[in-house]
Amino acid sequence: MMSLPPLPLPATVFAWLKSVLTYPKRAAFSFEVAAKRPFSL
């Protein structure tokens, strides 16, 4: 991985962003579902 400074974002956000680029529709749906429940950190 690239050496970047730590970002105040959970790893799930990066996984979601990656899924958005791969499967936009599926990611949007999964994000809607995740938004209705608290994020498990």
CSV table of C-alpha atoms in Angstrom, one decimal:
chain,number,residue,atom,x,y,z
A,1,MET,CA,0.0,0.0,0.0
A,2,MET,CA,1.0,3.6,-0.4
A,3,SER,CA,2.5,5.3,2.6
A,4,LEU,CA,-0.2,7.8,3.5
A,5,PRO,CA,-0.9,9.6,6.8
A,6,PRO,CA,-3.7,7.9,8.9
A,7,LEU,CA,-7.1,9.1,7.9
A,8,PRO,CA,-10.0,9.4,10.4
A,9,LEU,CA,-12.1,7.0,8.4
A,10,PRO,CA,-13.1,3.4,9.2
A,11,ALA,CA,-11.7,0.7,6.9
A,12,THR,CA,-15.3,-0.1,5.9
A,13,VAL,CA,-15.5,3.3,4.2
A,14,PHE,CA,-12.5,2.5,2.0
A,15,ALA,CA,-14.0,-0.8,1.2
A,16,TRP,CA,-17.3,0.9,0.3
A,17,LEU,CA,-15.5,3.4,-1.9
A,18,LYS,CA,-13.7,0.6,-3.8
A,19,SER,CA,-17.0,-1.2,-4.3
A,20,VAL,CA,-18.5,2.1,-5.6
A,21,LEU,CA,-15.9,2.1,-8.4
A,22,THR,CA,-16.5,-1.5,-9.1
A,23,TYR,CA,-20.3,-2.0,-8.6
A,24,PRO,CA,-22.0,1.5,-8.4
A,25,LYS,CA,-25.5,0.2,-8.1
A,26,ARG,CA,-24.7,-2.6,-5.6
A,27,ALA,CA,-22.6,-0.2,-3.5
A,28,ALA,CA,-25.4,2.4,-3.4
A,29,PHE,CA,-27.8,-0.2,-2.1
A,30,SER,CA,-25.4,-1.6,0.5
A,31,PHE,CA,-24.7,2.0,1.6
A,32,GLU,CA,-28.4,2.6,2.1
A,33,VAL,CA,-28.7,-0.5,4.2
A,34,ALA,CA,-25.6,0.4,6.2
A,35,ALA,CA,-26.9,3.9,6.7
A,36,LYS,CA,-30.0,2.6,8.5
A,37,ARG,CA,-27.9,0.9,11.2
A,38,PRO,CA,-24.9,2.0,13.3
A,39,PHE,CA,-21.5,1.3,11.8
A,40,SER,CA,-19.8,-1.5,13.6
A,41,LEU,CA,-16.2,-0.3,14.2
